[in-house]
PDB file of C-alpha atoms in Angstrom:
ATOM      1  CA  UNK A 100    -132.297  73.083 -83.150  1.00 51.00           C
ATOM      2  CA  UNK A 101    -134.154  71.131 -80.174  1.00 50.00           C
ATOM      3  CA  UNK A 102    -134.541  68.381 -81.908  1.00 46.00           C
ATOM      4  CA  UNK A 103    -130.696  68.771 -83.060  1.00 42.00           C
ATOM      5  CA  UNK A 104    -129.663  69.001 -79.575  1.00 50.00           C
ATOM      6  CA  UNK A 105    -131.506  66.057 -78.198  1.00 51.00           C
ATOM      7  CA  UNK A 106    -130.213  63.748 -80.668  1.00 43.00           C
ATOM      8  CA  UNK A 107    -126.384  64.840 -79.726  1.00 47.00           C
ATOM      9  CA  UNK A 108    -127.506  64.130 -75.745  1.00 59.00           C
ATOM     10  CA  UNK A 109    -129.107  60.746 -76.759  1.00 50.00           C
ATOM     11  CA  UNK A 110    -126.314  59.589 -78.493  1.00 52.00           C
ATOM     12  CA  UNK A 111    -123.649  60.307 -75.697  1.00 54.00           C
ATOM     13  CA  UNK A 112    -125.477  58.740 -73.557  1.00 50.00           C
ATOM     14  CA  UNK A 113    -125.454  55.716 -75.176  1.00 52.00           C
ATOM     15  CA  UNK A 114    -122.230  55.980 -76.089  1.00 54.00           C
ATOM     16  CA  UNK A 115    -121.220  56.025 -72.097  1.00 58.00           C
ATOM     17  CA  UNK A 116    -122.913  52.896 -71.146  1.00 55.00           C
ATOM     18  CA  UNK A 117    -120.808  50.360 -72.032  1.00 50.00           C
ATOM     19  CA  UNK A 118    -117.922  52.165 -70.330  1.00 50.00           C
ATOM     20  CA  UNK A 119    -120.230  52.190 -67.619  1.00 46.00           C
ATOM     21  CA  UNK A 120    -120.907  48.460 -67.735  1.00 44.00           C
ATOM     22  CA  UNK A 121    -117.290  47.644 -68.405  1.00 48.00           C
ATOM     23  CA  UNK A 122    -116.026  49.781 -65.366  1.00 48.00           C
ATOM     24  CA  UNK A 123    -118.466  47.054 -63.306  1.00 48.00           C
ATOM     25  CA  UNK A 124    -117.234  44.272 -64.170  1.00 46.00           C
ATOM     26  CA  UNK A 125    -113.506  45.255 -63.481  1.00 46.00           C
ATOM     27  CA  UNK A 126    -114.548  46.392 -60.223  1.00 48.00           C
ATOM     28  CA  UNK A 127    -116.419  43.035 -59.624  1.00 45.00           C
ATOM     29  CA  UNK A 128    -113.163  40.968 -60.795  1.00 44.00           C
ATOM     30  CA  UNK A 129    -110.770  42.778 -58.648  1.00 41.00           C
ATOM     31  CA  UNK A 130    -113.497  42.313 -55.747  1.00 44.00           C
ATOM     32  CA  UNK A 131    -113.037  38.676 -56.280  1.00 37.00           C
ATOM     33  CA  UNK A 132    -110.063  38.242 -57.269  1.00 43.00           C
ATOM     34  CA  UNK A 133    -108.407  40.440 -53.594  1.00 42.00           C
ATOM     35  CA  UNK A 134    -110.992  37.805 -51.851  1.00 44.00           C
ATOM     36  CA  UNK A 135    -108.937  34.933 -53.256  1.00 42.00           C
ATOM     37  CA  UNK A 136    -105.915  36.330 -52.633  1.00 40.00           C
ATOM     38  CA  UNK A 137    -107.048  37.063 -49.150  1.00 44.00           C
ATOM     39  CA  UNK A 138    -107.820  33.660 -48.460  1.00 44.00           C
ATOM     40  CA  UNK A 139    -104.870  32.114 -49.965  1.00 45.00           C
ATOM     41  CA  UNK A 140    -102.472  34.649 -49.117  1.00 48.00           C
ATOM     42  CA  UNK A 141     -99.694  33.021 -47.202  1.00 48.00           C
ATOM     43  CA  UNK A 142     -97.719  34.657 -44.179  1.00 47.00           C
ATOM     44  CA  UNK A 143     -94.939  36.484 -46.172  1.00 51.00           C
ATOM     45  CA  UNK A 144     -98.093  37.739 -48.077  1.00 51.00           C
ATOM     46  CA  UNK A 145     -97.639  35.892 -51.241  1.00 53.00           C
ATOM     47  CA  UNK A 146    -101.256  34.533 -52.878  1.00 54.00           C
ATOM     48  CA  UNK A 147    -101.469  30.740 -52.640  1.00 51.00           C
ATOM     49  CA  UNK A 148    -104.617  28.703 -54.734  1.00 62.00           C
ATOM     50  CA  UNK A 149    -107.036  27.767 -53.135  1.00 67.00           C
ATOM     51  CA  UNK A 150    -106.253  24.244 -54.525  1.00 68.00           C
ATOM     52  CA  UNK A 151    -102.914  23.966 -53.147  1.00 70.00           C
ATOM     53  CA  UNK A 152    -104.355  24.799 -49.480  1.00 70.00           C
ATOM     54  CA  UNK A 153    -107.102  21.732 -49.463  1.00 66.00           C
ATOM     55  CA  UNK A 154    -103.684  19.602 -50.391  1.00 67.00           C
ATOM     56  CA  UNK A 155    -101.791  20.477 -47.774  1.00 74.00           C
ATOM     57  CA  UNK A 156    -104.460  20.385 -45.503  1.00 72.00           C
ATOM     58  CA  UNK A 157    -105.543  16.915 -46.769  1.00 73.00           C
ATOM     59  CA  UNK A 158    -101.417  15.902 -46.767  1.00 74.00           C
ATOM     60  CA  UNK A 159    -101.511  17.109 -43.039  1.00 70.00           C
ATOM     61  CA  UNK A 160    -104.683  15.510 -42.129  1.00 69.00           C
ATOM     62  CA  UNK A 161    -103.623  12.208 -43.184  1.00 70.00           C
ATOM     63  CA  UNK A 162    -100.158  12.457 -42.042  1.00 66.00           C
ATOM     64  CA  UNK A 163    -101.715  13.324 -37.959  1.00 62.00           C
ATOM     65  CA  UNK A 164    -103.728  10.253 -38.630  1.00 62.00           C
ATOM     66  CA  UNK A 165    -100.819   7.989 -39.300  1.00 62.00           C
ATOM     67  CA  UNK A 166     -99.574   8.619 -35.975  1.00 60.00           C
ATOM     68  CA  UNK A 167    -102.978   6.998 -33.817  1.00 57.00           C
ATOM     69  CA  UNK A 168    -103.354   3.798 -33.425  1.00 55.00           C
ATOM     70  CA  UNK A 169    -106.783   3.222 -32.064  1.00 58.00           C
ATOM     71  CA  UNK A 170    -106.363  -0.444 -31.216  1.00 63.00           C
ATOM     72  CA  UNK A 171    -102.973  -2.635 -31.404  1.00 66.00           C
ATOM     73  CA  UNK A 172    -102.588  -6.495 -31.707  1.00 74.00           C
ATOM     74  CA  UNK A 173    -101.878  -8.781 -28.518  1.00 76.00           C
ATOM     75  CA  UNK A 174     -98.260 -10.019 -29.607  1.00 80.00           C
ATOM     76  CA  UNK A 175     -99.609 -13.347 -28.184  1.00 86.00           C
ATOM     77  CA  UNK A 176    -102.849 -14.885 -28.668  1.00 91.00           C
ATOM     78  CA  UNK A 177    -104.325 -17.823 -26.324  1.00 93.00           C
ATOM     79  CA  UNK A 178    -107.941 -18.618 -27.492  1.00 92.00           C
ATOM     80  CA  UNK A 179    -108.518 -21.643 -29.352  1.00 93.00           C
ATOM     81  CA  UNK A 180    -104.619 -23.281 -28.706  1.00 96.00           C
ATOM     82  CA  UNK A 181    -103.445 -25.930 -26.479  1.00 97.00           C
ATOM     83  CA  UNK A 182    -100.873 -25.504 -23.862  1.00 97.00           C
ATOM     84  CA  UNK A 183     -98.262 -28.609 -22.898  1.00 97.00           C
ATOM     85  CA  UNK A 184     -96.854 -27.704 -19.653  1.00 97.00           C
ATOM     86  CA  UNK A 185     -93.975 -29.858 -18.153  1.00 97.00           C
ATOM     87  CA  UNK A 186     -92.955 -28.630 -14.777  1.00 96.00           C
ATOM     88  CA  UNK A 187     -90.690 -29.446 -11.471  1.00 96.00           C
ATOM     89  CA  UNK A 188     -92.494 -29.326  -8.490  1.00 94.00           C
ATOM     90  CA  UNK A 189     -91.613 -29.267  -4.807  1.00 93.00           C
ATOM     91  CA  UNK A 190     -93.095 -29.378  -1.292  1.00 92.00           C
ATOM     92  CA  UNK A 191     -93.767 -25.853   0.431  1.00 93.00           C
ATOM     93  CA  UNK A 192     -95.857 -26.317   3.012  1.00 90.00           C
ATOM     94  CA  UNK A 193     -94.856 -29.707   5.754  1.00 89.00           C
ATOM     95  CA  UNK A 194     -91.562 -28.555   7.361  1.00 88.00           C
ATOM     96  CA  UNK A 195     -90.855 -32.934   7.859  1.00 90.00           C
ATOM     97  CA  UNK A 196     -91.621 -33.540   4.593  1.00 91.00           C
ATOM     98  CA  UNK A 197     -88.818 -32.936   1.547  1.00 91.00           C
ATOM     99  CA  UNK A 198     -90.621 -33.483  -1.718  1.00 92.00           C
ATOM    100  CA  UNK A 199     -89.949 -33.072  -5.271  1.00 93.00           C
ATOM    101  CA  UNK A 200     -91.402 -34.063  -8.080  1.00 94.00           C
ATOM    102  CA  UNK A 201     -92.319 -33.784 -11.608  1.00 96.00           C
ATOM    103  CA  UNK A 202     -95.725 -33.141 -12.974  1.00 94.00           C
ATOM    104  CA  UNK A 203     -97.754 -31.660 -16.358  1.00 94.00           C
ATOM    105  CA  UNK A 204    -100.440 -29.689 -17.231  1.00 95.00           C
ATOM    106  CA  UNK A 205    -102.932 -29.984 -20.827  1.00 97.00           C
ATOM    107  CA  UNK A 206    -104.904 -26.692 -20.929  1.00 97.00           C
ATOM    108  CA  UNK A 207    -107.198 -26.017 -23.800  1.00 98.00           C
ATOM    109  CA  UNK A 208    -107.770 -21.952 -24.093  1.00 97.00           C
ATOM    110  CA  UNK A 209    -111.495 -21.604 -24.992  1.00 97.00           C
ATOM    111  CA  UNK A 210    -111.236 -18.402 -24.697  1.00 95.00           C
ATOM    112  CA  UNK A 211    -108.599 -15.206 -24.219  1.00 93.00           C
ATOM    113  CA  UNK A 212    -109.437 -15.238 -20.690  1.00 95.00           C
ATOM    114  CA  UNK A 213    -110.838 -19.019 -19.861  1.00 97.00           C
ATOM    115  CA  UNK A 214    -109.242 -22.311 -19.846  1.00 98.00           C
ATOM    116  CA  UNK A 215    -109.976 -25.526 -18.872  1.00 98.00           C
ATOM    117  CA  UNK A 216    -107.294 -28.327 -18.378  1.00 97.00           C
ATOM    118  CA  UNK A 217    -106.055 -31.667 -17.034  1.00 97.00           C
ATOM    119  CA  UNK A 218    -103.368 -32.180 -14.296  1.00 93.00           C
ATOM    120  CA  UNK A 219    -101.076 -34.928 -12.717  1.00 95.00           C
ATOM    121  CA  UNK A 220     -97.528 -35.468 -11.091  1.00 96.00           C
ATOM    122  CA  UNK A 221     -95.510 -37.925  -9.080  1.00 96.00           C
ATOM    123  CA  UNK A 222     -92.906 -37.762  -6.226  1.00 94.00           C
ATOM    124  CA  UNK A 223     -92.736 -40.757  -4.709  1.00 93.00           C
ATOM    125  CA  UNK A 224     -88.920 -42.091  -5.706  1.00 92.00           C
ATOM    126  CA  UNK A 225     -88.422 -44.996  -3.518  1.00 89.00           C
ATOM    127  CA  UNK A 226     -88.592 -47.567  -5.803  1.00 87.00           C
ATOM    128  CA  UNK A 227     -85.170 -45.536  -7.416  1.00 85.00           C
ATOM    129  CA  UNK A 228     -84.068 -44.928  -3.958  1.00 84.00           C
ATOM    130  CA  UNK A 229     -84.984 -46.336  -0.492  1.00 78.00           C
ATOM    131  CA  UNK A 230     -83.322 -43.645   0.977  1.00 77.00           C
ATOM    132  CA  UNK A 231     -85.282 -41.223  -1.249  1.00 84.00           C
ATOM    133  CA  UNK A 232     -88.470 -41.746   0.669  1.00 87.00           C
ATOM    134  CA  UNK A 233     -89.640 -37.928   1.040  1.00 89.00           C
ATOM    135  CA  UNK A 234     -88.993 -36.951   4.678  1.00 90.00           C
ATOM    136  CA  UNK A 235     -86.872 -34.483   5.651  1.00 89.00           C
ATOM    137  CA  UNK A 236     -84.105 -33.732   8.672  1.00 88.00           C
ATOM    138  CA  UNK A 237     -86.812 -32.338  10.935  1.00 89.00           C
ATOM    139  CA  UNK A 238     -88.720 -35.765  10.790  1.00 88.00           C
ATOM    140  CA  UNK A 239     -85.485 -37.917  11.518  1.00 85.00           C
ATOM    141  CA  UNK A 240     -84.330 -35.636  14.089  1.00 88.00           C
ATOM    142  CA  UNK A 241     -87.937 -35.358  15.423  1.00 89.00           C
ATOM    143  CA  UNK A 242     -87.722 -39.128  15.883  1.00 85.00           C
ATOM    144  CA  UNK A 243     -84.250 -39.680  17.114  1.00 88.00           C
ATOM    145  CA  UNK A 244     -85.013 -37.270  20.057  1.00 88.00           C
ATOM    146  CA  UNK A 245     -88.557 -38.748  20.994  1.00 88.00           C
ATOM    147  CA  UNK A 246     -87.975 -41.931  19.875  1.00 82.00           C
ATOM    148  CA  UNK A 247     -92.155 -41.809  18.026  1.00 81.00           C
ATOM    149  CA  UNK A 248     -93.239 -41.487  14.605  1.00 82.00           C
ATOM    150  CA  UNK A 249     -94.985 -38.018  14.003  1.00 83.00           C
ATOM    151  CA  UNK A 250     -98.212 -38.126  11.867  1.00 83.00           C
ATOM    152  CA  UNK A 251     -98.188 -36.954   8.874  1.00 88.00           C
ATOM    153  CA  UNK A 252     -99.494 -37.197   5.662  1.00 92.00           C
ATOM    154  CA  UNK A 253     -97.928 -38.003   2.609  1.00 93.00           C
ATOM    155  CA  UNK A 254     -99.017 -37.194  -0.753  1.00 95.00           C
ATOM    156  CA  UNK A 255     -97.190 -39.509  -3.521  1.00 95.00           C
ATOM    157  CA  UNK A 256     -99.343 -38.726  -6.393  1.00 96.00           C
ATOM    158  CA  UNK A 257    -102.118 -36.482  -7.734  1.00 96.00           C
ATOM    159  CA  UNK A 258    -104.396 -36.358 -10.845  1.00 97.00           C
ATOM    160  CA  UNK A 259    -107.301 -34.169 -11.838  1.00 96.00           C
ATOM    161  CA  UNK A 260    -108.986 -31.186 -13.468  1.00 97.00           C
ATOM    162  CA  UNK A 261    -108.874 -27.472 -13.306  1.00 97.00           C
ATOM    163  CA  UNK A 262    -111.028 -24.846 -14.581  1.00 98.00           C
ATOM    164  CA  UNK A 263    -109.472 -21.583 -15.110  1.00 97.00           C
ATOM    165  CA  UNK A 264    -109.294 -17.675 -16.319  1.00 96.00           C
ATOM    166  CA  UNK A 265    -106.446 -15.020 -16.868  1.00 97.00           C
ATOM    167  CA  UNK A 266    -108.219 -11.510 -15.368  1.00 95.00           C
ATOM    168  CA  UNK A 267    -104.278  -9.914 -15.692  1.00 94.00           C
ATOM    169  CA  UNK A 268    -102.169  -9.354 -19.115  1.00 92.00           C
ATOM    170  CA  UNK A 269     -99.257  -7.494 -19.157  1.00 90.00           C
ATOM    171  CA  UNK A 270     -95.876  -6.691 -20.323  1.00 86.00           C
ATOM    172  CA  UNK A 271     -92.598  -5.982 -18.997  1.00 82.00           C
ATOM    173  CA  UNK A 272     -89.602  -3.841 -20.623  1.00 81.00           C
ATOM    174  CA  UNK A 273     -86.088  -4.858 -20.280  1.00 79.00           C
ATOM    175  CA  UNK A 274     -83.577  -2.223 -20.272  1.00 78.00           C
ATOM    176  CA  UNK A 275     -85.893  -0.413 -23.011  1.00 74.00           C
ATOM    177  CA  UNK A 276     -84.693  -3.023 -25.418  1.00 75.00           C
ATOM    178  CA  UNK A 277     -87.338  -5.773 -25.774  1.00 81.00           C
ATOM    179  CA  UNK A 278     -90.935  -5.777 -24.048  1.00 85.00           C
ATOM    180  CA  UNK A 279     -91.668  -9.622 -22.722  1.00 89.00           C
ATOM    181  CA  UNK A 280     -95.624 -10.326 -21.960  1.00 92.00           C
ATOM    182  CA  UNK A 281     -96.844 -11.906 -19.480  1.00 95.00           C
ATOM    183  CA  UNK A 282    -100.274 -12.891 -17.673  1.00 96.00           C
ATOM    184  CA  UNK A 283    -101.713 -14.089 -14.552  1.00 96.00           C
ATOM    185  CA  UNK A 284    -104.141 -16.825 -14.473  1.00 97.00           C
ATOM    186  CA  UNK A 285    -106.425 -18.513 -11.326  1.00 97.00           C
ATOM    187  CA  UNK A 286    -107.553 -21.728 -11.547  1.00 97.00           C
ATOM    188  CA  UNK A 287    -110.275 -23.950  -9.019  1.00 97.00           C
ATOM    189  CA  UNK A 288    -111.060 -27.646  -9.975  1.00 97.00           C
ATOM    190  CA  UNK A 289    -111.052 -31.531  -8.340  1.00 96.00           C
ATOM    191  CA  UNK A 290    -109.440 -34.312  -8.631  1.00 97.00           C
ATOM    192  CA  UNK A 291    -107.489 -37.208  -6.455  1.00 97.00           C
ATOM    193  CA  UNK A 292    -104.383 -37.808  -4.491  1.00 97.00           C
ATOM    194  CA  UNK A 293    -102.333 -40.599  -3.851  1.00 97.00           C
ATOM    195  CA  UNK A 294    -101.258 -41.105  -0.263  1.00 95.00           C
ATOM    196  CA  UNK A 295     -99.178 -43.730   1.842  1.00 92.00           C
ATOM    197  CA  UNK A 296    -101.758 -44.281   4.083  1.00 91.00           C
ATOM    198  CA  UNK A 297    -104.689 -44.260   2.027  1.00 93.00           C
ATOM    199  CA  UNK A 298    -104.298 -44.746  -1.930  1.00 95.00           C
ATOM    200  CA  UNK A 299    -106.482 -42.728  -3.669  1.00 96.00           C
ATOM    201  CA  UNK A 300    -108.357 -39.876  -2.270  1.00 96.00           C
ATOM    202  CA  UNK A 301    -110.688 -37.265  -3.340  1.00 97.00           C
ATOM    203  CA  UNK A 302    -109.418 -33.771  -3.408  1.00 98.00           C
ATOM    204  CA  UNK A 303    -110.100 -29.974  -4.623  1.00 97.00           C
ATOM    205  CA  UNK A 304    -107.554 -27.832  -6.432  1.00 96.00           C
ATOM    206  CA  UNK A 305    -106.475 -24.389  -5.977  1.00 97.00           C
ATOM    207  CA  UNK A 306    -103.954 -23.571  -9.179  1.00 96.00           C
ATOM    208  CA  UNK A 307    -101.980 -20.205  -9.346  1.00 96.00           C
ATOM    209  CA  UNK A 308     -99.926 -19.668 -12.553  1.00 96.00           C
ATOM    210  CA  UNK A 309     -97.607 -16.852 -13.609  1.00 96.00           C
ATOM    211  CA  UNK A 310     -96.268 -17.143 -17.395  1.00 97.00           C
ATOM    212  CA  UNK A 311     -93.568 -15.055 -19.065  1.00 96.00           C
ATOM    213  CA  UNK A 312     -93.891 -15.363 -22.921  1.00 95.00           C
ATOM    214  CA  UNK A 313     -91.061 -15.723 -24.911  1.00 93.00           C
ATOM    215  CA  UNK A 314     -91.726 -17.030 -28.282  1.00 93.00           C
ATOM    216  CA  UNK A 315     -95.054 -17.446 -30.446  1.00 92.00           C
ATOM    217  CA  UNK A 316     -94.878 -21.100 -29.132  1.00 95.00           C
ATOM    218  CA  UNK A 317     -92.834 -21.618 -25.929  1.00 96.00           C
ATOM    219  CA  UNK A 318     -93.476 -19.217 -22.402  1.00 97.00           C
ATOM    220  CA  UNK A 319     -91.868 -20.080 -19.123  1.00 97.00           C
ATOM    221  CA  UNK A 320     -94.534 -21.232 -16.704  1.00 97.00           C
ATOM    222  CA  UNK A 321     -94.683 -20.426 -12.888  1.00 97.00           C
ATOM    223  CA  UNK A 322     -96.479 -22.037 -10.721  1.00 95.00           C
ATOM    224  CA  UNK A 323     -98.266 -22.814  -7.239  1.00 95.00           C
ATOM    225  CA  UNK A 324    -100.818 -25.463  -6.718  1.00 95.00           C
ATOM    226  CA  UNK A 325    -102.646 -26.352  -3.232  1.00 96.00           C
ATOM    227  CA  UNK A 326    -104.483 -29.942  -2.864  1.00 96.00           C
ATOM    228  CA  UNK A 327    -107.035 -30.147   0.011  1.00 97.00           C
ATOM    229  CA  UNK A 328    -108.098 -33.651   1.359  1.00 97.00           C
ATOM    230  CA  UNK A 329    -109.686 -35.244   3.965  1.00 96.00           C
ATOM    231  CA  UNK A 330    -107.693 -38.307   5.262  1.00 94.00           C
ATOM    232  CA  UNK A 331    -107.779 -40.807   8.432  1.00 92.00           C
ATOM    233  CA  UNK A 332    -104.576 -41.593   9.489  1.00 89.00           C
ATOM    234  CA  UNK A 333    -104.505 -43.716  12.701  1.00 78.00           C
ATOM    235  CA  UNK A 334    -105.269 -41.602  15.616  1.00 79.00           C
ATOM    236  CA  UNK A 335    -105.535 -38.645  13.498  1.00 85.00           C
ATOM    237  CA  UNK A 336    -108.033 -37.751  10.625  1.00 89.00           C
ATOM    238  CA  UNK A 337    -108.991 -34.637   9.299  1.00 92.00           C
ATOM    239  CA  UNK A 338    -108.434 -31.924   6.044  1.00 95.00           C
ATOM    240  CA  UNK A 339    -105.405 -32.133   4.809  1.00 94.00           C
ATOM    241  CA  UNK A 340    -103.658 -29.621   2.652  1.00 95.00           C
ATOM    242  CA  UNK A 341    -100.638 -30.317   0.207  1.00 95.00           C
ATOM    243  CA  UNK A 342     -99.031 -27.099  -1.376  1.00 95.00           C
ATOM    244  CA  UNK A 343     -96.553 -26.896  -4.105  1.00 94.00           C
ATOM    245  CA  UNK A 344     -94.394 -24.566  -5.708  1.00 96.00           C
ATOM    246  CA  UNK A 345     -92.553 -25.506  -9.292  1.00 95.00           C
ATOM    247  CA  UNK A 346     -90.998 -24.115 -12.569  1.00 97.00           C
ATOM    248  CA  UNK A 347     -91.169 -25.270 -16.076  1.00 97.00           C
ATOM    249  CA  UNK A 348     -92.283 -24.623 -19.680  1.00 97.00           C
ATOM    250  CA  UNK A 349     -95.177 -24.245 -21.814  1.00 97.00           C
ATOM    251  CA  UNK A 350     -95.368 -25.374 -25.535  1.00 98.00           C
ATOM    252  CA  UNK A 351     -98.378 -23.855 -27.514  1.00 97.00           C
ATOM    253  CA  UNK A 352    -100.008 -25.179 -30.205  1.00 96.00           C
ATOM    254  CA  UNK A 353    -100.674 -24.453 -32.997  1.00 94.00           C
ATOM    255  CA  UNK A 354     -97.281 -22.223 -32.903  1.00 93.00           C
ATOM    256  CA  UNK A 355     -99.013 -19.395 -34.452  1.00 87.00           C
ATOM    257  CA  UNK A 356    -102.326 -17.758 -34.871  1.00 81.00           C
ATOM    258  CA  UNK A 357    -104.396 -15.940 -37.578  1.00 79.00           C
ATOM    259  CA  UNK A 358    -106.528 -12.493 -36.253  1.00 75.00           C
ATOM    260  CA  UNK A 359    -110.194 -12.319 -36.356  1.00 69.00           C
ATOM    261  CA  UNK A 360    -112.350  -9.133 -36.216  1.00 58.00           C
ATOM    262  CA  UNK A 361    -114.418 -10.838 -33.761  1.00 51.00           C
ATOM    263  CA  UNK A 362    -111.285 -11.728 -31.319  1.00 43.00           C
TER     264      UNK A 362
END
């Protein structure tokens, strides 16, 4: 009867292991499975994948980084083009003398923000025009009253060689419509000037340029350029300054540029 009886206990208890085992692994599943749904669960409380979260993060990740821009191109590009510049100068500085003339610029851009060029002009148009001879009212009127010829110099030509950089880039908005660029640029170098009393003397150069750019290939040029001389003129000698203040154009080439990394 022992024996009887332990068999019968032996056998339920096997018997109630695998519902044992199988009541586990539910338990386990529905462990995970509310762990899922906890982490994917969206704000109304529905589950979302796990899957579909990492996409939409991903989606908005990519989507933010569209937006920066770490670095944007310069809409106009100097280094390694040549600049043309025509221009119309005129007399700023001698109250009795009334100048204008016309004179150009060839500037070589070795760099973004260095330049080196060559420089010349003439505005001497008597040869035109006797009574074109560059002196103004004041110097007529000067004379008619004291009945002497003030001393003054007179610069008829000018040639030479600048040396420059650009430490300013900017640009300019218009009415929120169209942005215009536009840089300031310094420029020290030598050369000579022709005067009536002397021909051909030696002279440094002081250049000051302003340029609005319009086009890939054309910007209008602004500019101020000072000669400084010494010249003997009769009873007088001494330094001599000639400033100038003139308008005109620039024409780039090439008319377009290709980007480098390096640039």
């Amino acid at each position: 009867m022992r024996r009887v009886l332990s068999v019968v206990i032996l056998s339920l208890v096997m018997m109630m292991m695998p519902c044992l085992a199988m009541s586990q692994e539910s338990d386990s599943s529905a462990s995970v499975e509310t762990d899922s749904v906890s982490e994917g669960s969206a704000s109304d409380g529905s589950a979302v994948p796990s899957s579909r979260i990492v996409v939409r993060d991903q989606k908005k990740k990519r989507e933010f980084n569209d937006k920066i821009v770490v670095i944007q191109r310069k809409p106009f590009m100097r280094r390694g083009r040549f600049e043309m510049a025509p221009m119309f100068y005129g007399g700023i500085n001698d109250s009795l003398l009334f100048q204008v003339g016309v004179g150009g610029q060839m500037n070589y851009h070795i760099l973004e923000w260095l330049y080196v060029g060559v420089y010349g002009g003439w505005q001497d148009w008597r040869a035109a025009d006797r009574q074109t001879n560059g002196l103004s009212d004041a110097y007529n009127d000067i004379v008619d009253a004291t009945d002497a010829i003030p001393t003054t110099s007179i610069v008829d030509g000018y040639v030479g060689g600048v040396v420059g950089f650009v430490p300013i880039y900017g640009k300019f908005s218009i009415f929120n419509s169209s942005v215009i660029h536009w840089d300031f640029s310094l420029g020290l170098g030598g050369g000579a000037v022709y005067t009536r009393a002397n021909g051909f003397v030696g002279a440094g150069l002081i250049s000051v340029d302003h340029r609005w750019y319009l086009l890939k290939w054309l910007s209008l040029n602004i500019g101020l350029k000072g000669w400084i001389y010494y010249e003997d003129i009769g009873n007088r000698k001494g330094v001599f300054t000639h400033w100038q203040a003139g308008i005109g154009i620039g024409f780039w080439l090439p008319p377009s540029w290709n980007y480098k990394s390096e640039w």
